[in-house]
Coordinates of C-alpha atoms and ligand atoms in Angstrom, one line a residue:
X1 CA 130.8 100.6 85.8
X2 CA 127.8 101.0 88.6
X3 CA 124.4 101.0 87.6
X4 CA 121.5 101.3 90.0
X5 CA 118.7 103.7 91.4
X6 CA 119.9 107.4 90.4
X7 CA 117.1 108.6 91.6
X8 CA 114.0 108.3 93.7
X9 CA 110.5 110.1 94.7
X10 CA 107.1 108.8 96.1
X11 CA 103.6 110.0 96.1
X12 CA 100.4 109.0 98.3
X13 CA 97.0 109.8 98.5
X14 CA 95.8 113.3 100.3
X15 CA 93.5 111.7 102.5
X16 CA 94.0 109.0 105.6
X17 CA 92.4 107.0 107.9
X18 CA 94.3 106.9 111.3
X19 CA 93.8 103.9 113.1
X20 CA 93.0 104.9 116.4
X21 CA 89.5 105.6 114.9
X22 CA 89.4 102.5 113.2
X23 CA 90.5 100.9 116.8
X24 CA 87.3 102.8 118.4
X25 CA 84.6 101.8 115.9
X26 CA 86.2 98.3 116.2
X27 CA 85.7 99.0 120.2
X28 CA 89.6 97.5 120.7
X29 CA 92.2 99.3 121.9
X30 CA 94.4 101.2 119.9
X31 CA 97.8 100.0 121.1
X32 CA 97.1 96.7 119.2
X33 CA 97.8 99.0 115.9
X34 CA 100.1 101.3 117.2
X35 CA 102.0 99.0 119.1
X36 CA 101.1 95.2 117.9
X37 CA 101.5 95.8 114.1
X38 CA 103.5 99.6 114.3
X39 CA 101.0 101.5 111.9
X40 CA 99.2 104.8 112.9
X41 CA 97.5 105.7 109.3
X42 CA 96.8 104.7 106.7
X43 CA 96.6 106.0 103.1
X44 CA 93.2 106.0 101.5
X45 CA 93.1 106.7 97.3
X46 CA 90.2 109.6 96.4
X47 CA 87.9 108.3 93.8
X48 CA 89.8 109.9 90.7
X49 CA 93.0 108.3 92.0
X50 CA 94.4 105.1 90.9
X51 CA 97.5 103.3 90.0
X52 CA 97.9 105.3 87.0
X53 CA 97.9 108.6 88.5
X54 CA 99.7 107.6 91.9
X55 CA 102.6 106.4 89.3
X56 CA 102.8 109.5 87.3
X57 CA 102.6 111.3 90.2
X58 CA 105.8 109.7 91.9
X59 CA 107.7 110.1 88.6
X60 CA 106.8 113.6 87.8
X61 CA 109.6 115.2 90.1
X62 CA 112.1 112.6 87.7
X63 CA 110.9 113.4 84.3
X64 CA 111.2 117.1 85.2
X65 CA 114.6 117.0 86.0
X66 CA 116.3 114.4 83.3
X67 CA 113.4 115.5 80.3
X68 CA 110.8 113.0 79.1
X69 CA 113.1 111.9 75.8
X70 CA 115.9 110.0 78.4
X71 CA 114.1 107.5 79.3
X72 CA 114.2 104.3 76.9
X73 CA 112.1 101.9 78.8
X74 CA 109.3 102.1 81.4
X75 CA 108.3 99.3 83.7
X76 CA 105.2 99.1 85.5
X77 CA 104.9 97.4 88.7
X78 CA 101.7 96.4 90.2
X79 CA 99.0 94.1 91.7
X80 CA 96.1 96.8 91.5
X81 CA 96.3 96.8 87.2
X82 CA 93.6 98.3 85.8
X83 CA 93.4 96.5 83.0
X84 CA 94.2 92.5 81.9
X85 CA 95.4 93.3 78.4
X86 CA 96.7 96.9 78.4
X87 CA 100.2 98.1 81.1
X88 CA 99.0 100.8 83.3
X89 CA 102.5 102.0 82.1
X90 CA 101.0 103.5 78.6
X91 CA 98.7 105.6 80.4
X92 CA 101.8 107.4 82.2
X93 CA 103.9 107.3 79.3
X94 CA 101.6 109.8 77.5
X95 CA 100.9 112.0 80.9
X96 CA 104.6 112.4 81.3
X97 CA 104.9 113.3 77.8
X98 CA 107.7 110.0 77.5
X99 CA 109.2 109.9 73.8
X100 CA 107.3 107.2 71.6
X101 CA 110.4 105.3 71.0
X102 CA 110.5 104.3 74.6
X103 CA 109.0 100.6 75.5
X104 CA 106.1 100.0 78.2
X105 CA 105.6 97.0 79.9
X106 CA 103.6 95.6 83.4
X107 CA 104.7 93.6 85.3
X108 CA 103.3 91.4 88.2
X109 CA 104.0 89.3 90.8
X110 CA 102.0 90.4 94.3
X111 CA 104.5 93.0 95.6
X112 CA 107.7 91.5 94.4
X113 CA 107.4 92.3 91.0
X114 CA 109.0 96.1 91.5
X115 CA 112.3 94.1 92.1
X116 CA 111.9 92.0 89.2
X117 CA 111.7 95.6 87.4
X118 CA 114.8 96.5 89.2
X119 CA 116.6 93.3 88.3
X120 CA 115.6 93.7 84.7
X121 CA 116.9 97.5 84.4
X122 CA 120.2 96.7 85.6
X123 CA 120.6 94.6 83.0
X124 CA 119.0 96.8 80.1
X125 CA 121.3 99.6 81.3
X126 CA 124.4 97.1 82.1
X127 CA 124.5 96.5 78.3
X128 CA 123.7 100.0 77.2
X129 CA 125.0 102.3 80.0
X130 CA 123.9 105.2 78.4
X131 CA 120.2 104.2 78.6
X132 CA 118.3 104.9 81.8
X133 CA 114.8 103.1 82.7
X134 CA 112.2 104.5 84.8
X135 CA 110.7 101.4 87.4
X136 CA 107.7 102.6 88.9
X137 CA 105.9 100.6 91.9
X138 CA 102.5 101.5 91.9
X139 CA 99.7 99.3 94.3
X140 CA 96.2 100.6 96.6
X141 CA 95.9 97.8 99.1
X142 CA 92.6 96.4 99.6
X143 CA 91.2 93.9 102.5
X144 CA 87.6 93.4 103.2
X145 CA 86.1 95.8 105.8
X146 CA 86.3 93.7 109.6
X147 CA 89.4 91.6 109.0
X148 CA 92.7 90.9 110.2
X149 CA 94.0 92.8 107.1
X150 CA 91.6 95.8 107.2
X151 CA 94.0 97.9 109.3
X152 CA 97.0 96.9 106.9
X153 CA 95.8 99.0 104.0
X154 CA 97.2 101.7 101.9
X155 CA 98.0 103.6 98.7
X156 CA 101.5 104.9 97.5
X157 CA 103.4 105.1 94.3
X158 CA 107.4 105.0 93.8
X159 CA 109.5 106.0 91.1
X160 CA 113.3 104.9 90.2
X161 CA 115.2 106.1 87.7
X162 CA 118.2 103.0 87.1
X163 CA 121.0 104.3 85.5
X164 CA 124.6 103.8 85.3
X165 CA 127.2 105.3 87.9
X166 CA 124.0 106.2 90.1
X167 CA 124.1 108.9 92.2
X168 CA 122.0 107.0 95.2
X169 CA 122.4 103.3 95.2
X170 CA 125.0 101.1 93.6
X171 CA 123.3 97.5 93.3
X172 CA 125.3 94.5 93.4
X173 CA 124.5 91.7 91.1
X174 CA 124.4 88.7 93.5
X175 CA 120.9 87.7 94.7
X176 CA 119.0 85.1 96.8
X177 CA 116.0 84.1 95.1
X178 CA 113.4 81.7 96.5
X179 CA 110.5 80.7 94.7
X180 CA 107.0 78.4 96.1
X181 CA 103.8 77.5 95.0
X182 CA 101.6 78.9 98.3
X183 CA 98.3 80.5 99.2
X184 CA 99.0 82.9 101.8
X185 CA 97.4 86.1 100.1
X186 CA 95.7 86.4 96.5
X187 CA 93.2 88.1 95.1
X188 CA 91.1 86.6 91.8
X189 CA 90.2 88.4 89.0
X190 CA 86.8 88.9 90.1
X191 CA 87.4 90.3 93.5
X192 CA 88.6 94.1 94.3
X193 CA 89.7 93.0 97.5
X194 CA 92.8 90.6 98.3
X195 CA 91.9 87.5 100.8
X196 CA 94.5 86.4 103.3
X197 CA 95.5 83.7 105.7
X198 CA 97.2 86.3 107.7
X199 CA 99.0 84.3 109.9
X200 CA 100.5 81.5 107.7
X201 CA 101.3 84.9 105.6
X202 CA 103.8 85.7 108.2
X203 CA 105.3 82.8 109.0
X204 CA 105.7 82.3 104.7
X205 CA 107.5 85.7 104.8
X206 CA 110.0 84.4 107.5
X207 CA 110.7 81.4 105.8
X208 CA 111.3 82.8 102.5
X209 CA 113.7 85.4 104.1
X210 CA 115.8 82.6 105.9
X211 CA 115.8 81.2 102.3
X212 CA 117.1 84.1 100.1
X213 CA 119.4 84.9 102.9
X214 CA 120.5 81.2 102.6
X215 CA 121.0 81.6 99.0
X216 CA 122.3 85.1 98.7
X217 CA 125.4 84.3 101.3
X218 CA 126.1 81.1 98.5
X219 CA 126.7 83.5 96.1
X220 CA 127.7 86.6 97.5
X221 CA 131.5 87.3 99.8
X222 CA 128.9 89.9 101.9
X223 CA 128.0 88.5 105.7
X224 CA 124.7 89.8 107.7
X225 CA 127.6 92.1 109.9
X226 CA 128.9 93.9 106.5
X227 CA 125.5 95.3 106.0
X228 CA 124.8 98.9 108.0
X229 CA 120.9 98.7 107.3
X230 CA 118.1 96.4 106.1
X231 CA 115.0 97.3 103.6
X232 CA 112.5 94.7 104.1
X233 CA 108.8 94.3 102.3
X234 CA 106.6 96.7 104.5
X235 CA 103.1 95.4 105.1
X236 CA 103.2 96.3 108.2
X237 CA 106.1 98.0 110.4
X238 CA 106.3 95.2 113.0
X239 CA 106.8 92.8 110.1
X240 CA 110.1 94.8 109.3
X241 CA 111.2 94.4 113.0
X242 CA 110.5 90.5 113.4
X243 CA 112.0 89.8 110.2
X244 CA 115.0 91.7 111.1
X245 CA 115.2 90.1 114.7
X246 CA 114.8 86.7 113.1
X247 CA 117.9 86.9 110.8
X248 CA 120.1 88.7 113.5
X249 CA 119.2 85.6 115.4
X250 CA 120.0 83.1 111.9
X251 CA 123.4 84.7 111.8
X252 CA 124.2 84.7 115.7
X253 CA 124.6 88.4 115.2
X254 CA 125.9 89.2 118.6
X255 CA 124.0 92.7 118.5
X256 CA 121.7 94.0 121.5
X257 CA 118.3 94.5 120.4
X258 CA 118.6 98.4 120.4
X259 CA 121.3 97.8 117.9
X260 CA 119.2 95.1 115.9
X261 CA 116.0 97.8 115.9
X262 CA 118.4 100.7 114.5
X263 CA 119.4 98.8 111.5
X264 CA 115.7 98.8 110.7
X265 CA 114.0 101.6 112.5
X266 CA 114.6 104.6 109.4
X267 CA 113.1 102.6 106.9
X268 CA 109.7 102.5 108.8
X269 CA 109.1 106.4 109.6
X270 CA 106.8 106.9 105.9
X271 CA 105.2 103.1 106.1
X272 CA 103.9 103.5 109.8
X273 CA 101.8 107.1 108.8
X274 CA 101.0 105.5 104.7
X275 CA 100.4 101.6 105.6
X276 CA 100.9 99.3 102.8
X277 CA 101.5 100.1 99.1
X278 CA 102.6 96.3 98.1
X279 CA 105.2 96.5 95.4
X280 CA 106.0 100.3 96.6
X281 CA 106.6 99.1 100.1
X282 CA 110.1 98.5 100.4
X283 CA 111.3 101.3 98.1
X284 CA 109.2 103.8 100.0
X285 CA 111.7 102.1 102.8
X286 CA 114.7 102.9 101.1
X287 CA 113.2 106.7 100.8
X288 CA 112.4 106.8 104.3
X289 CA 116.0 105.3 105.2
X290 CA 118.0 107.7 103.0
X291 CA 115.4 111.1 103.8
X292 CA 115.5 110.1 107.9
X293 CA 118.8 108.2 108.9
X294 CA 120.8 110.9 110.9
X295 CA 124.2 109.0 109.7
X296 CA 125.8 109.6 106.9
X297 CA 124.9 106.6 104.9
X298 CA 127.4 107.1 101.9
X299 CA 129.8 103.7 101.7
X300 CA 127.0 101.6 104.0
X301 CA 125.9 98.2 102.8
X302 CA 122.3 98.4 102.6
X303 CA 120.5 94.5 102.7
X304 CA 117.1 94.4 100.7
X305 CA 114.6 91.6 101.2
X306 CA 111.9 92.0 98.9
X307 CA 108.7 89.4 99.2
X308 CA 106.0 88.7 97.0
X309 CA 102.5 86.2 98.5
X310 CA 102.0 83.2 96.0
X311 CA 105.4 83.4 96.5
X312 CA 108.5 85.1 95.2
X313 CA 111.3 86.7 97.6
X314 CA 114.5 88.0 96.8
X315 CA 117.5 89.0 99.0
X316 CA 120.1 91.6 97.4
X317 CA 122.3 94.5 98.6
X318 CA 123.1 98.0 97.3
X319 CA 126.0 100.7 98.5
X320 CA 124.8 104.0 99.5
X321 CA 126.9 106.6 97.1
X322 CA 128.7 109.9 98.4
X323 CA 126.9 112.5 98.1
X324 CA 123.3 111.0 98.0
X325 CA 121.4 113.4 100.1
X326 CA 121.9 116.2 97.4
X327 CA 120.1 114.0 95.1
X328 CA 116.5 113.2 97.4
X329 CA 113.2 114.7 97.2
X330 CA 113.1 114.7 101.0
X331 CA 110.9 118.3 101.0
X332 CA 108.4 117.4 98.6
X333 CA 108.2 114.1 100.2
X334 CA 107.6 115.7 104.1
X335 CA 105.0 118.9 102.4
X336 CA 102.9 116.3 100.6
X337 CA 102.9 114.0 103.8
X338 CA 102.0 117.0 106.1
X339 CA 99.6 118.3 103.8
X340 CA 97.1 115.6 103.9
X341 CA 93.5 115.4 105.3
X342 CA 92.4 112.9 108.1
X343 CA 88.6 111.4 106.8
X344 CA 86.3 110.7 109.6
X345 CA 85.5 106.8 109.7
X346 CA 82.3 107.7 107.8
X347 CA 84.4 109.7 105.2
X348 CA 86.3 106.4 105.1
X349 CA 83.4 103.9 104.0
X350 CA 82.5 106.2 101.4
X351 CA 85.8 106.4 99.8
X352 CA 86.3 102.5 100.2
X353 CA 82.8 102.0 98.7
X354 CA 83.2 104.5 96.1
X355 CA 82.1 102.3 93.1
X356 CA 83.9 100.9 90.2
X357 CA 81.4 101.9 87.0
X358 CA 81.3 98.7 84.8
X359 CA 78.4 99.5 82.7
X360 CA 79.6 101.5 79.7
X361 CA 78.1 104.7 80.5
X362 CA 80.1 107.9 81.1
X363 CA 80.2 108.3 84.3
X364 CA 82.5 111.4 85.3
X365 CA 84.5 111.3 88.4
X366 CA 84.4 113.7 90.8
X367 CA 87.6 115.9 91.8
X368 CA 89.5 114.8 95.7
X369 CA 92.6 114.6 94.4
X370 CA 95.5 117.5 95.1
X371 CA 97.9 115.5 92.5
X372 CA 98.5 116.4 89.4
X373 CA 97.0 113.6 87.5
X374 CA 93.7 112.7 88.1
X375 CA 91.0 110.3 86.2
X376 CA 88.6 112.5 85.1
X377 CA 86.0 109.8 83.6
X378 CA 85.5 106.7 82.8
X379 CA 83.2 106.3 79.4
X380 CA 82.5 103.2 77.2
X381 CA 85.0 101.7 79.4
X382 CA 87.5 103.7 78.5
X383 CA 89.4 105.6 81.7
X384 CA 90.1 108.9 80.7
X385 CA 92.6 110.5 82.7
X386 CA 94.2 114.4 82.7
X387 CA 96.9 116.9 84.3
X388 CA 95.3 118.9 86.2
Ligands
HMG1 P1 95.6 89.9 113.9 O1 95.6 88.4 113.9 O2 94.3 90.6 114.1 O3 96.5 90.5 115.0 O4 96.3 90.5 112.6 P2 97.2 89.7 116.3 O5 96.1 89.3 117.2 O6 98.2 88.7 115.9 O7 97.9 91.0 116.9 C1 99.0 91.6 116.2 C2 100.0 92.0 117.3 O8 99.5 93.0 118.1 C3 100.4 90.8 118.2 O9 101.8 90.9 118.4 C4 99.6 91.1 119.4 O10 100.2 90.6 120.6 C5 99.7 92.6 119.4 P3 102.8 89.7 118.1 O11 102.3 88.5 118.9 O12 102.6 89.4 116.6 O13 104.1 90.2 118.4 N1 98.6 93.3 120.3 C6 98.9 94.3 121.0 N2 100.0 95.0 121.3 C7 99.9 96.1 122.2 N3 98.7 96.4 122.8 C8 97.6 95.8 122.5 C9 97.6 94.7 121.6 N4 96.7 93.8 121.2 C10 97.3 92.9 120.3 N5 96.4 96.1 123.1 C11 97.8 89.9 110.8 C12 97.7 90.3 112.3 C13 99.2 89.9 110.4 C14 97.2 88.5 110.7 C15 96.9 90.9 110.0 O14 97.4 92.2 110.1 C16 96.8 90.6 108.6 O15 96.0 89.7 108.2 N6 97.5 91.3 107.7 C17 97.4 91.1 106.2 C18 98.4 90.1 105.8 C19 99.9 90.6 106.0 O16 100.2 91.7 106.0 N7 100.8 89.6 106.0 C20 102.2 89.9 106.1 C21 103.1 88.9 105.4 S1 102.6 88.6 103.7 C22 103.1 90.0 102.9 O17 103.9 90.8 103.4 C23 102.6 90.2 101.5 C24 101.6 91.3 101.3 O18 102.1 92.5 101.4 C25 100.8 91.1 100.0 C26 101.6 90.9 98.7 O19 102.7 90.3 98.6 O20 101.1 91.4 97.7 C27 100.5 91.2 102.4

């Protein structure tokens, strides 16, 4: 028996910032974004959107199709939580109308923890195959306004339905994991927005790559030339491309550097136009990869590298299964992408300084969302949220 991602949809926010305006405030030139980091937009959340209704968003299109009563267990990945005692998850288990015997947890570990999710419902479903778990990524990535990481911001939400005998991917059970104590990117309780060493970030992520790799080939028979494509942690689109260069060159690949880019260049079409979503990141990827590559992908070795800051990486590969492009969301996906609204750099600030009420007054939120979850309110500190 198989069990892996059966299914798969995304959401983002209606509105973006694209970054040749950003580039013109900033008076540089635009190339450095287009070109030096290989981002155009980025996604920016309306007030009455957060992780909650991002995630029930991406999962709608799922609980539709296989009814709210078949899934036994929800898990909620995300850095953006919106609350320290309470999972995001229970919110979303009562918009999608989820069965009350189903279980709810949140998980977190900067945006690795979707993996972790991953990890976990293979196993749930591994030992009862007739279960399926719905893993949703969920993250709104926040830097301070004039910094390195300003133009590497984002919103999105995915959604994964892990079942047995998937129809999409078919994940293997051997993974690299590398674990160390660092402070490359964090973000304390009492800040909204995460702080950075953006450099040593980088290098971090290239160093815990070489070290899953290093521990995935122990364990696994697979070799770097078995694999067709690579899904790697999307912060950034150039990111993708280094990290891919840097383990062709690990493994003495013998590839030419167009062949090197194409084992990448699918997975970044939805990241370059959305920017970062953290723990969404790679698995908007994976969409992006399965909605765009012209091959047909069914049989192909697919590597993931998934990477966490603080950090926590993992290195594990999936097999695309025949007959996968029936089972994608690939319209929906393209409408809601080319139905969004570019904000003015003005429009921008106000939707990044849109403020978080923390007095315990109702305060209602006003409508910008076109999703069908919104938060409506937020009284006594309570976030109210409804389908619209
Ligand atoms: P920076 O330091 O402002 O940029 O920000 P730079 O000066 O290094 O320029 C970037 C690239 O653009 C360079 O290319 C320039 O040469 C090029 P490179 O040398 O790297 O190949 N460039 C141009 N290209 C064409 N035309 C031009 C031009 N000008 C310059 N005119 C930095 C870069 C990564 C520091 C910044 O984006 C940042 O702080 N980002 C946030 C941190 C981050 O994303 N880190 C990635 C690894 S950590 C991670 O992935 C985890 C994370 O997702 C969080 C989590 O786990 O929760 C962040």
């Amino acid at each position: 028996m198989s069990v892996g991602i059966d299914e798969i949809s995304f959401y983002t926010s209606n509105y973006f910032l694209d970054l040749r305006t950003l580039a013109e405030v900033q008076q540089i030139e635009s190339e450095k974004y287009y070109q030096g980091i290989g981002q155009e937009k980025m996604s920016m959340a309306a007030p009455d959107e957060d992780v909650v209704t991002m995630a029930a968003n991406a999962a709608h299109p799922l609980i539709e199709r296989v009814g709210a009563d078949s899934v036994s267990t929800l898990m909620f990945a995300t850095e953006t939580g919106v609350d320290q005692s309470k999972a995001a998850g229970v919110y979303v288990h009562r918009l999608l109308g989820l069965n009350a015997n189903c279980r709810v947890v949140e998980l977190k570990q900067a945006c690795y923890s979707a993996t972790a999710a991953i990890q976990m419902a293979c196993a749930l479903v591994a030992r009862q195959p007739e279960k399926k778990v719905l893993v949703i990524a969920s993250d709104i990535a926040r830097y301070d306004l004039d910094t390195s990481g300003e133009a590497t911001q984002g919103c999105g939400a995915v959604a994964m339905l892990i079942s047995a005998n998937p129809r999409l991917i078919e994940i293997d059970p051997e993974v690299g994991n590398y674990t160390e104590d660092v402070m490359d990117f964090w973000r304390p309780n009492y800040r909204s927005t995460a702080l950075v060493d953006g450099k040593y970030s980088t290098k971090i992520y290239l160093k815990s790559l070489k070290k899953t790799w290093e521990n995935f080939v122990e364990v696994s028979a697979l070799a770097f030339h078995d694999f067709s494509h690579f899904c790697y942690h999307l912060p950034f689109s150039r990111m993708a491309e280094k990290a891919h260069k840097h383990l062709a060159k690990i493994n003495k690949a013998g590839l030419t550097l167009e062949q090197v880019e194409q084992q990448v260049e699918d997975t970044l079409h939805y990241n370059r136009i959305i920017g970062n979503s953290y723990t969404a990141s790679m698995y908007i990827g994976l969409t992006s990869l399965l909605e765009n590559c012209k091959q047909n992908l069914a049989g192909k070795k697919v590597g993931f590298f998934s990477y966490g800051s603080g950090c926590v990486a993992e290195f594990f590969s999936g097999t695309v299964v025949a007959g996968y492009e029936k089972c994608l969301h690939t319209l929906n996906h393209k409408s809601m992408l080319d139905a969004r609204q570019e904000v003015s750099y003005d429009e921008y600030l106000q939707l990044y300084r849109y403020p978080d009420p923390k007095d315990g007054e109702h305060h209602d939120i006003p409508a910008g969302t076109t999703g069908r979850f919104r938060l409506a309110a937020i009284s006594g500190h309570k976030r109210e949220y409804v389908i619209c």
